[in-house]
PDB file of C-alpha atoms and ligand atoms in Angstrom:
ATOM      1  CA  UNK A   1       0.000   0.000   0.000  1.00 95.00           C
ATOM      2  CA  UNK A   2       1.218   3.492  -0.911  1.00 98.00           C
ATOM      3  CA  UNK A   3       0.541   6.237   1.617  1.00 98.00           C
ATOM      4  CA  UNK A   4       0.305   9.611  -0.135  1.00 98.00           C
ATOM      5  CA  UNK A   5       0.887  12.743   1.947  1.00 98.00           C
ATOM      6  CA  UNK A   6      -0.544  15.554  -0.100  1.00 98.00           C
ATOM      7  CA  UNK A   7      -2.749  18.608  -0.558  1.00 98.00           C
ATOM      8  CA  UNK A   8      -5.048  19.544  -3.460  1.00 97.00           C
ATOM      9  CA  UNK A   9      -2.590  21.528  -5.600  1.00 97.00           C
ATOM     10  CA  UNK A  10      -1.032  20.998  -9.065  1.00 98.00           C
ATOM     11  CA  UNK A  11       1.997  19.260  -7.540  1.00 98.00           C
ATOM     12  CA  UNK A  12      -0.237  17.013  -5.462  1.00 98.00           C
ATOM     13  CA  UNK A  13      -2.409  16.095  -8.461  1.00 98.00           C
ATOM     14  CA  UNK A  14       0.599  14.889 -10.470  1.00 98.00           C
ATOM     15  CA  UNK A  15       0.786  11.975  -8.052  1.00 98.00           C
ATOM     16  CA  UNK A  16      -2.938  11.235  -7.670  1.00 98.00           C
ATOM     17  CA  UNK A  17      -3.119  11.142 -11.483  1.00 98.00           C
ATOM     18  CA  UNK A  18      -0.220   8.666 -11.640  1.00 98.00           C
ATOM     19  CA  UNK A  19      -1.660   6.497  -8.861  1.00 98.00           C
ATOM     20  CA  UNK A  20      -5.041   6.378 -10.595  1.00 98.00           C
ATOM     21  CA  UNK A  21      -3.444   5.713 -13.977  1.00 98.00           C
ATOM     22  CA  UNK A  22      -1.134   2.906 -12.847  1.00 98.00           C
ATOM     23  CA  UNK A  23      -3.652   1.262 -10.509  1.00 98.00           C
ATOM     24  CA  UNK A  24      -1.423   0.885  -7.438  1.00 98.00           C
ATOM     25  CA  UNK A  25      -3.527   0.878  -4.245  1.00 98.00           C
ATOM     26  CA  UNK A  26      -3.067   4.018  -2.135  1.00 98.00           C
ATOM     27  CA  UNK A  27      -4.509   5.973   0.732  1.00 98.00           C
ATOM     28  CA  UNK A  28      -4.321   9.735   1.194  1.00 98.00           C
ATOM     29  CA  UNK A  29      -3.145  11.559   4.299  1.00 98.00           C
ATOM     30  CA  UNK A  30      -4.068  15.220   3.898  1.00 98.00           C
ATOM     31  CA  UNK A  31      -1.440  17.780   4.847  1.00 98.00           C
ATOM     32  CA  UNK A  32      -3.015  21.198   5.483  1.00 96.00           C
ATOM     33  CA  UNK A  33      -0.247  23.471   4.163  1.00 96.00           C
ATOM     34  CA  UNK A  34      -2.264  26.567   5.040  1.00 94.00           C
ATOM     35  CA  UNK A  35      -2.112  25.516   8.690  1.00 94.00           C
ATOM     36  CA  UNK A  36       1.576  24.569   8.736  1.00 96.00           C
ATOM     37  CA  UNK A  37       1.258  20.770   8.800  1.00 97.00           C
ATOM     38  CA  UNK A  38       4.198  20.572   6.351  1.00 97.00           C
ATOM     39  CA  UNK A  39       6.460  21.678   9.223  1.00 97.00           C
ATOM     40  CA  UNK A  40       5.640  18.883  11.687  1.00 98.00           C
ATOM     41  CA  UNK A  41       8.529  16.532  12.573  1.00 98.00           C
ATOM     42  CA  UNK A  42       6.531  13.546  11.217  1.00 98.00           C
ATOM     43  CA  UNK A  43       6.102  15.175   7.810  1.00 98.00           C
ATOM     44  CA  UNK A  44       9.675  16.514   7.670  1.00 98.00           C
ATOM     45  CA  UNK A  45      10.928  12.971   8.311  1.00 98.00           C
ATOM     46  CA  UNK A  46       9.603  11.975   4.872  1.00 98.00           C
ATOM     47  CA  UNK A  47       9.755  15.357   3.101  1.00 98.00           C
ATOM     48  CA  UNK A  48      12.672  17.409   4.466  1.00 98.00           C
ATOM     49  CA  UNK A  49      11.946  20.280   2.035  1.00 98.00           C
ATOM     50  CA  UNK A  50       8.573  20.873   3.787  1.00 98.00           C
ATOM     51  CA  UNK A  51       6.667  20.607   0.528  1.00 98.00           C
ATOM     52  CA  UNK A  52       3.902  18.260  -0.528  1.00 98.00           C
ATOM     53  CA  UNK A  53       3.549  15.690  -1.995  1.00 98.00           C
ATOM     54  CA  UNK A  54       5.492  12.754  -0.551  1.00 98.00           C
ATOM     55  CA  UNK A  55       4.810   9.030  -0.464  1.00 98.00           C
ATOM     56  CA  UNK A  56       5.574   6.168   1.870  1.00 98.00           C
ATOM     57  CA  UNK A  57       5.624   2.753   0.191  1.00 98.00           C
ATOM     58  CA  UNK A  58       4.753   0.169   2.821  1.00 98.00           C
ATOM     59  CA  UNK A  59       5.365  -2.705   0.388  1.00 98.00           C
ATOM     60  CA  UNK A  60       8.604  -1.895  -1.449  1.00 98.00           C
ATOM     61  CA  UNK A  61       9.930  -4.171  -4.182  1.00 96.00           C
ATOM     62  CA  UNK A  62      12.849  -5.423  -2.056  1.00 97.00           C
ATOM     63  CA  UNK A  63      10.520  -6.598   0.718  1.00 97.00           C
ATOM     64  CA  UNK A  64      12.357  -4.438   3.251  1.00 98.00           C
ATOM     65  CA  UNK A  65      11.148  -1.660   5.519  1.00 98.00           C
ATOM     66  CA  UNK A  66       8.924   1.139   4.204  1.00 98.00           C
ATOM     67  CA  UNK A  67      10.450   3.527   1.628  1.00 98.00           C
ATOM     68  CA  UNK A  68       9.646   7.246   1.600  1.00 98.00           C
ATOM     69  CA  UNK A  69      10.052   9.491  -1.455  1.00 98.00           C
ATOM     70  CA  UNK A  70       9.754  13.291  -1.776  1.00 98.00           C
ATOM     71  CA  UNK A  71       9.899  15.562  -4.889  1.00 98.00           C
ATOM     72  CA  UNK A  72       7.309  14.884  -7.583  1.00 98.00           C
ATOM     73  CA  UNK A  73       9.876  13.932 -10.248  1.00 98.00           C
ATOM     74  CA  UNK A  74      11.402  11.279  -7.990  1.00 98.00           C
ATOM     75  CA  UNK A  75       7.950  10.048  -6.907  1.00 99.00           C
ATOM     76  CA  UNK A  76       6.755   9.683 -10.503  1.00 99.00           C
ATOM     77  CA  UNK A  77       9.879   7.721 -11.487  1.00 98.00           C
ATOM     78  CA  UNK A  78       9.557   5.537  -8.365  1.00 98.00           C
ATOM     79  CA  UNK A  79       5.906   4.711  -9.103  1.00 98.00           C
ATOM     80  CA  UNK A  80       6.629   4.122 -12.801  1.00 98.00           C
ATOM     81  CA  UNK A  81       9.392   1.656 -11.928  1.00 98.00           C
ATOM     82  CA  UNK A  82       7.279  -0.030  -9.265  1.00 98.00           C
ATOM     83  CA  UNK A  83       4.277  -0.458 -11.579  1.00 98.00           C
ATOM     84  CA  UNK A  84       6.249  -0.990 -14.792  1.00 98.00           C
ATOM     85  CA  UNK A  85       4.143   1.678 -16.549  1.00 98.00           C
ATOM     86  CA  UNK A  86       4.528   5.126 -18.151  1.00 98.00           C
ATOM     87  CA  UNK A  87       8.361   5.171 -18.214  1.00 98.00           C
ATOM     88  CA  UNK A  88       9.820   3.181 -21.128  1.00 98.00           C
ATOM     89  CA  UNK A  89      12.903   1.078 -20.426  1.00 97.00           C
ATOM     90  CA  UNK A  90      14.690   1.443 -23.771  1.00 97.00           C
ATOM     91  CA  UNK A  91      17.452   4.001 -23.671  1.00 98.00           C
ATOM     92  CA  UNK A  92      16.027   6.534 -26.169  1.00 98.00           C
ATOM     93  CA  UNK A  93      12.428   6.707 -25.011  1.00 98.00           C
ATOM     94  CA  UNK A  94      13.419   6.645 -21.343  1.00 98.00           C
ATOM     95  CA  UNK A  95      15.783   9.568 -21.770  1.00 98.00           C
ATOM     96  CA  UNK A  96      13.067  11.566 -23.615  1.00 98.00           C
ATOM     97  CA  UNK A  97      10.595  11.047 -20.763  1.00 98.00           C
ATOM     98  CA  UNK A  98      13.227  12.058 -18.202  1.00 98.00           C
ATOM     99  CA  UNK A  99      14.167  15.163 -20.219  1.00 98.00           C
ATOM    100  CA  UNK A 100      10.586  16.437 -20.251  1.00 98.00           C
ATOM    101  CA  UNK A 101       9.946  15.393 -16.674  1.00 99.00           C
ATOM    102  CA  UNK A 102      12.983  17.384 -15.505  1.00 98.00           C
ATOM    103  CA  UNK A 103      11.892  20.276 -17.755  1.00 98.00           C
ATOM    104  CA  UNK A 104       8.566  20.292 -15.948  1.00 98.00           C
ATOM    105  CA  UNK A 105       9.906  20.103 -12.393  1.00 98.00           C
ATOM    106  CA  UNK A 106      12.739  22.562 -13.059  1.00 98.00           C
ATOM    107  CA  UNK A 107      10.921  25.012 -15.337  1.00 98.00           C
ATOM    108  CA  UNK A 108       7.213  24.795 -16.020  1.00 98.00           C
ATOM    109  CA  UNK A 109       6.164  24.218 -12.400  1.00 98.00           C
ATOM    110  CA  UNK A 110       8.355  26.813 -10.682  1.00 98.00           C
ATOM    111  CA  UNK A 111       7.825  29.525 -13.336  1.00 98.00           C
ATOM    112  CA  UNK A 112       4.045  29.117 -13.472  1.00 98.00           C
ATOM    113  CA  UNK A 113       4.090  28.992  -9.674  1.00 97.00           C
ATOM    114  CA  UNK A 114       5.887  32.346  -9.493  1.00 97.00           C
ATOM    115  CA  UNK A 115       3.660  33.861 -12.172  1.00 97.00           C
ATOM    116  CA  UNK A 116       0.572  32.751 -10.247  1.00 95.00           C
ATOM    117  CA  UNK A 117       2.027  34.073  -7.006  1.00 95.00           C
ATOM    118  CA  UNK A 118       2.753  37.581  -8.276  1.00 95.00           C
ATOM    119  CA  UNK A 119      -0.475  37.740 -10.246  1.00 93.00           C
ATOM    120  CA  UNK A 120      -2.903  36.385  -7.656  1.00 91.00           C
ATOM    121  CA  UNK A 121      -1.381  36.357  -4.183  1.00 91.00           C
ATOM    122  CA  UNK A 122       1.312  39.030  -3.771  1.00 92.00           C
ATOM    123  CA  UNK A 123       0.187  41.828  -1.401  1.00 88.00           C
ATOM    124  CA  UNK A 124       1.480  44.464  -3.838  1.00 90.00           C
ATOM    125  CA  UNK A 125       1.246  44.417  -7.604  1.00 89.00           C
ATOM    126  CA  UNK A 126       4.865  44.441  -8.786  1.00 95.00           C
ATOM    127  CA  UNK A 127       4.685  44.970 -12.538  1.00 95.00           C
ATOM    128  CA  UNK A 128       8.308  43.952 -13.156  1.00 96.00           C
ATOM    129  CA  UNK A 129       7.926  40.584 -11.375  1.00 97.00           C
ATOM    130  CA  UNK A 130       4.544  39.779 -12.912  1.00 96.00           C
ATOM    131  CA  UNK A 131       5.798  40.630 -16.385  1.00 97.00           C
ATOM    132  CA  UNK A 132       9.056  38.711 -15.976  1.00 97.00           C
ATOM    133  CA  UNK A 133       7.247  35.499 -14.973  1.00 97.00           C
ATOM    134  CA  UNK A 134       4.512  36.002 -17.562  1.00 97.00           C
ATOM    135  CA  UNK A 135       7.135  36.280 -20.310  1.00 98.00           C
ATOM    136  CA  UNK A 136       8.812  33.098 -19.079  1.00 98.00           C
ATOM    137  CA  UNK A 137       5.449  31.307 -18.770  1.00 98.00           C
ATOM    138  CA  UNK A 138       4.601  32.193 -22.369  1.00 98.00           C
ATOM    139  CA  UNK A 139       8.039  31.052 -23.531  1.00 98.00           C
ATOM    140  CA  UNK A 140       7.536  27.670 -21.829  1.00 98.00           C
ATOM    141  CA  UNK A 141       4.054  27.336 -23.363  1.00 98.00           C
ATOM    142  CA  UNK A 142       5.702  27.965 -26.738  1.00 98.00           C
ATOM    143  CA  UNK A 143       8.340  25.280 -26.115  1.00 98.00           C
ATOM    144  CA  UNK A 144       5.646  22.746 -25.231  1.00 98.00           C
ATOM    145  CA  UNK A 145       3.503  23.787 -28.193  1.00 98.00           C
ATOM    146  CA  UNK A 146       6.402  23.172 -30.604  1.00 98.00           C
ATOM    147  CA  UNK A 147       7.134  19.803 -29.005  1.00 98.00           C
ATOM    148  CA  UNK A 148       3.477  18.791 -29.324  1.00 98.00           C
ATOM    149  CA  UNK A 149       3.381  19.898 -32.965  1.00 98.00           C
ATOM    150  CA  UNK A 150       5.798  17.047 -33.663  1.00 98.00           C
ATOM    151  CA  UNK A 151       4.657  14.505 -31.061  1.00 98.00           C
ATOM    152  CA  UNK A 152       1.323  13.176 -29.876  1.00 98.00           C
ATOM    153  CA  UNK A 153       2.423  13.337 -26.248  1.00 98.00           C
ATOM    154  CA  UNK A 154       4.902  15.420 -24.264  1.00 98.00           C
ATOM    155  CA  UNK A 155       7.838  13.008 -24.577  1.00 98.00           C
ATOM    156  CA  UNK A 156       6.953  11.358 -27.879  1.00 98.00           C
ATOM    157  CA  UNK A 157       4.306   9.014 -29.206  1.00 98.00           C
ATOM    158  CA  UNK A 158       3.283   7.483 -25.890  1.00 98.00           C
ATOM    159  CA  UNK A 159       1.546   8.938 -22.836  1.00 98.00           C
ATOM    160  CA  UNK A 160       4.005   8.976 -19.919  1.00 98.00           C
ATOM    161  CA  UNK A 161       4.801  10.470 -16.522  1.00 99.00           C
ATOM    162  CA  UNK A 162       5.970  13.598 -18.414  1.00 99.00           C
ATOM    163  CA  UNK A 163       2.343  14.221 -19.492  1.00 99.00           C
ATOM    164  CA  UNK A 164       1.128  13.645 -15.935  1.00 99.00           C
ATOM    165  CA  UNK A 165       3.670  16.158 -14.599  1.00 99.00           C
ATOM    166  CA  UNK A 166       2.630  18.865 -17.091  1.00 98.00           C
ATOM    167  CA  UNK A 167      -1.162  18.483 -17.125  1.00 98.00           C
ATOM    168  CA  UNK A 168      -2.074  19.831 -13.645  1.00 98.00           C
ATOM    169  CA  UNK A 169       0.005  22.952 -14.271  1.00 98.00           C
ATOM    170  CA  UNK A 170      -1.388  23.610 -17.766  1.00 98.00           C
ATOM    171  CA  UNK A 171      -4.834  23.235 -16.238  1.00 98.00           C
ATOM    172  CA  UNK A 172      -4.222  26.505 -14.363  1.00 97.00           C
ATOM    173  CA  UNK A 173      -4.186  28.440 -17.667  1.00 98.00           C
ATOM    174  CA  UNK A 174      -7.418  30.351 -16.967  1.00 97.00           C
ATOM    175  CA  UNK A 175      -6.269  31.609 -13.558  1.00 95.00           C
ATOM    176  CA  UNK A 176      -2.933  32.553 -15.143  1.00 95.00           C
ATOM    177  CA  UNK A 177      -4.847  34.349 -17.960  1.00 96.00           C
ATOM    178  CA  UNK A 178      -3.072  32.423 -20.700  1.00 98.00           C
ATOM    179  CA  UNK A 179      -4.825  32.206 -24.062  1.00 98.00           C
ATOM    180  CA  UNK A 180      -4.643  28.423 -24.602  1.00 98.00           C
ATOM    181  CA  UNK A 181      -5.997  28.506 -28.197  1.00 98.00           C
ATOM    182  CA  UNK A 182      -2.945  30.621 -29.102  1.00 98.00           C
ATOM    183  CA  UNK A 183      -0.982  27.368 -28.572  1.00 98.00           C
ATOM    184  CA  UNK A 184      -2.996  25.033 -30.851  1.00 98.00           C
ATOM    185  CA  UNK A 185      -0.866  21.904 -30.487  1.00 98.00           C
ATOM    186  CA  UNK A 186      -0.792  22.254 -26.702  1.00 98.00           C
ATOM    187  CA  UNK A 187      -4.567  22.777 -26.719  1.00 98.00           C
ATOM    188  CA  UNK A 188      -5.034  19.641 -28.866  1.00 98.00           C
ATOM    189  CA  UNK A 189      -2.956  17.618 -26.359  1.00 98.00           C
ATOM    190  CA  UNK A 190      -4.749  19.164 -23.362  1.00 98.00           C
ATOM    191  CA  UNK A 191      -8.205  18.299 -24.709  1.00 98.00           C
ATOM    192  CA  UNK A 192      -7.018  14.799 -25.652  1.00 98.00           C
ATOM    193  CA  UNK A 193      -5.391  13.720 -22.377  1.00 98.00           C
ATOM    194  CA  UNK A 194      -8.220  15.341 -20.381  1.00 98.00           C
ATOM    195  CA  UNK A 195     -10.444  12.526 -21.643  1.00 98.00           C
ATOM    196  CA  UNK A 196      -8.390   9.819 -19.907  1.00 98.00           C
ATOM    197  CA  UNK A 197     -10.479   8.282 -17.088  1.00 98.00           C
ATOM    198  CA  UNK A 198      -7.464   7.759 -14.807  1.00 98.00           C
ATOM    199  CA  UNK A 199      -6.299  11.340 -15.215  1.00 98.00           C
ATOM    200  CA  UNK A 200      -9.810  12.630 -14.572  1.00 98.00           C
ATOM    201  CA  UNK A 201     -10.114  10.581 -11.371  1.00 98.00           C
ATOM    202  CA  UNK A 202      -6.700  11.759 -10.187  1.00 98.00           C
ATOM    203  CA  UNK A 203      -7.566  15.415 -10.820  1.00 98.00           C
ATOM    204  CA  UNK A 204     -10.748  15.051  -8.740  1.00 98.00           C
ATOM    205  CA  UNK A 205      -8.949  13.901  -5.577  1.00 98.00           C
ATOM    206  CA  UNK A 206      -9.334  16.570  -2.879  1.00 97.00           C
ATOM    207  CA  UNK A 207     -11.290  19.046  -5.056  1.00 95.00           C
ATOM    208  CA  UNK A 208     -13.596  19.761  -2.111  1.00 94.00           C
ATOM    209  CA  UNK A 209     -10.571  20.793  -0.019  1.00 93.00           C
ATOM    210  CA  UNK A 210      -9.062  23.414  -2.340  1.00 91.00           C
ATOM    211  CA  UNK A 211      -8.143  26.694  -0.667  1.00 87.00           C
ATOM    212  CA  UNK A 212      -8.899  29.195  -3.436  1.00 85.00           C
ATOM    213  CA  UNK A 213      -8.004  32.245  -1.341  1.00 86.00           C
ATOM    214  CA  UNK A 214      -4.769  31.431   0.530  1.00 87.00           C
ATOM    215  CA  UNK A 215      -3.927  35.135   0.568  1.00 84.00           C
ATOM    216  CA  UNK A 216      -7.090  35.947   2.529  1.00 86.00           C
ATOM    217  CA  UNK A 217      -5.868  34.532   5.855  1.00 88.00           C
ATOM    218  CA  UNK A 218      -2.989  36.089   7.844  1.00 88.00           C
ATOM    219  CA  UNK A 219      -1.656  32.788   9.233  1.00 87.00           C
ATOM    220  CA  UNK A 220      -1.696  31.155   5.776  1.00 90.00           C
ATOM    221  CA  UNK A 221       0.013  34.205   4.248  1.00 86.00           C
ATOM    222  CA  UNK A 222       2.769  33.897   6.821  1.00 87.00           C
ATOM    223  CA  UNK A 223       3.168  30.125   6.479  1.00 89.00           C
ATOM    224  CA  UNK A 224       3.034  29.886   2.692  1.00 90.00           C
ATOM    225  CA  UNK A 225       4.427  33.202   1.524  1.00 88.00           C
ATOM    226  CA  UNK A 226       6.586  34.313   4.456  1.00 83.00           C
ATOM    227  CA  UNK A 227       4.548  37.529   4.710  1.00 79.00           C
ATOM    228  CA  UNK A 228       4.547  38.968   8.240  1.00 73.00           C
ATOM    229  CA  UNK A 229       1.700  41.453   8.387  1.00 66.00           C
ATOM    230  CA  UNK A 230       3.148  43.336  11.394  1.00 57.00           C
ATOM    231  CA  UNK A 231       6.415  44.154   9.589  1.00 47.00           C
ATOM    232  CA  UNK A 232       6.325  46.905   6.961  1.00 43.00           C
TER     233      UNK A 232
HETATM  234  N1  GSH B   1       9.723  20.730  -6.212  1.00 60.43           N
HETATM  235  C1  GSH B   1       8.608  20.266  -5.435  1.00 60.43           C
HETATM  236  C2  GSH B   1       7.567  21.352  -5.341  1.00 60.43           C
HETATM  237  C3  GSH B   1       6.446  20.987  -4.378  1.00 60.43           C
HETATM  238  C4  GSH B   1       5.670  22.217  -3.926  1.00 60.43           C
HETATM  239  O1  GSH B   1       6.008  23.379  -4.233  1.00 60.43           O
HETATM  240  N2  GSH B   1       4.595  21.993  -3.145  1.00 60.43           N
HETATM  241  C5  GSH B   1       3.826  23.091  -2.597  1.00 60.43           C
HETATM  242  C6  GSH B   1       2.355  22.921  -2.923  1.00 60.43           C
HETATM  243  S1  GSH B   1       2.063  22.933  -4.688  1.00 60.43           S
HETATM  244  C7  GSH B   1       3.951  23.097  -1.071  1.00 60.43           C
HETATM  245  O2  GSH B   1       4.048  22.065  -0.467  1.00 60.43           O
HETATM  246  N3  GSH B   1       3.942  24.270  -0.430  1.00 60.43           N
HETATM  247  C8  GSH B   1       4.043  24.350   0.995  1.00 60.43           C
HETATM  248  C9  GSH B   1       4.897  25.497   1.449  1.00 60.43           C
HETATM  249  O3  GSH B   1       5.270  26.339   0.616  1.00 60.43           O
HETATM  250  O4  GSH B   1       5.208  25.568   2.655  1.00 60.43           O
HETATM  251  C10 GSH B   1       8.041  18.992  -6.066  1.00 60.43           C
HETATM  252  O5  GSH B   1       8.029  18.901  -7.302  1.00 60.43           O
HETATM  253  O6  GSH B   1       7.640  18.089  -5.311  1.00 60.43           O
END
């Protein structure tokens, strides 16, 4: 059994999508990041970077004691290897999936995260920061659009953990005020993979728990954004 420590956010949904797609049994332990549960010693023992998601595999392949994994890229690779799905084993296709997976965790996620932060949550509107991250977001959309003009899926012909890493972030396009139809190949892919039953189930996990206004609460602002309201 896989124990998933998570919250309903794009990074969390990468893993619920993979767990639904690959069919490994799992149970969810919710971590309320707006209340600081990512800083408890129990959570830090499995996720020392105090970020969700993380997993604990209580039935690892070697039959030994439970294995914990943090960082979505590492979790996706771990689950792909455990289930034997969504990460090809031949050298060329495997390296393509890893390239796009690392591109997502090192670029698409962090840049869209910063764009969303300055656009939606920052206490002051800082035009330079918003514009800088918007420009980078649009550049990354363009990179993905060109890749999907040549390939059915993010890392080539087959659906893989690279698609699962990208989808929950692209799904934020409305909040980020990105014109998806301006990226026709990306839009084609988005509409196509959105039909997958496993992906749909994974994206539904925790929907009723979403905090749509994290900036509205002083304690959450302090915990998530480091904003201390008493300091000017
Ligand atoms: N690089 C990390 C990013 C994870 C991440 O940023 N998680 C956010 C939620 S989407 C989080 O846990 N935030 C809690 C905090 O900032 O204290 C990964 O890919 O796992």
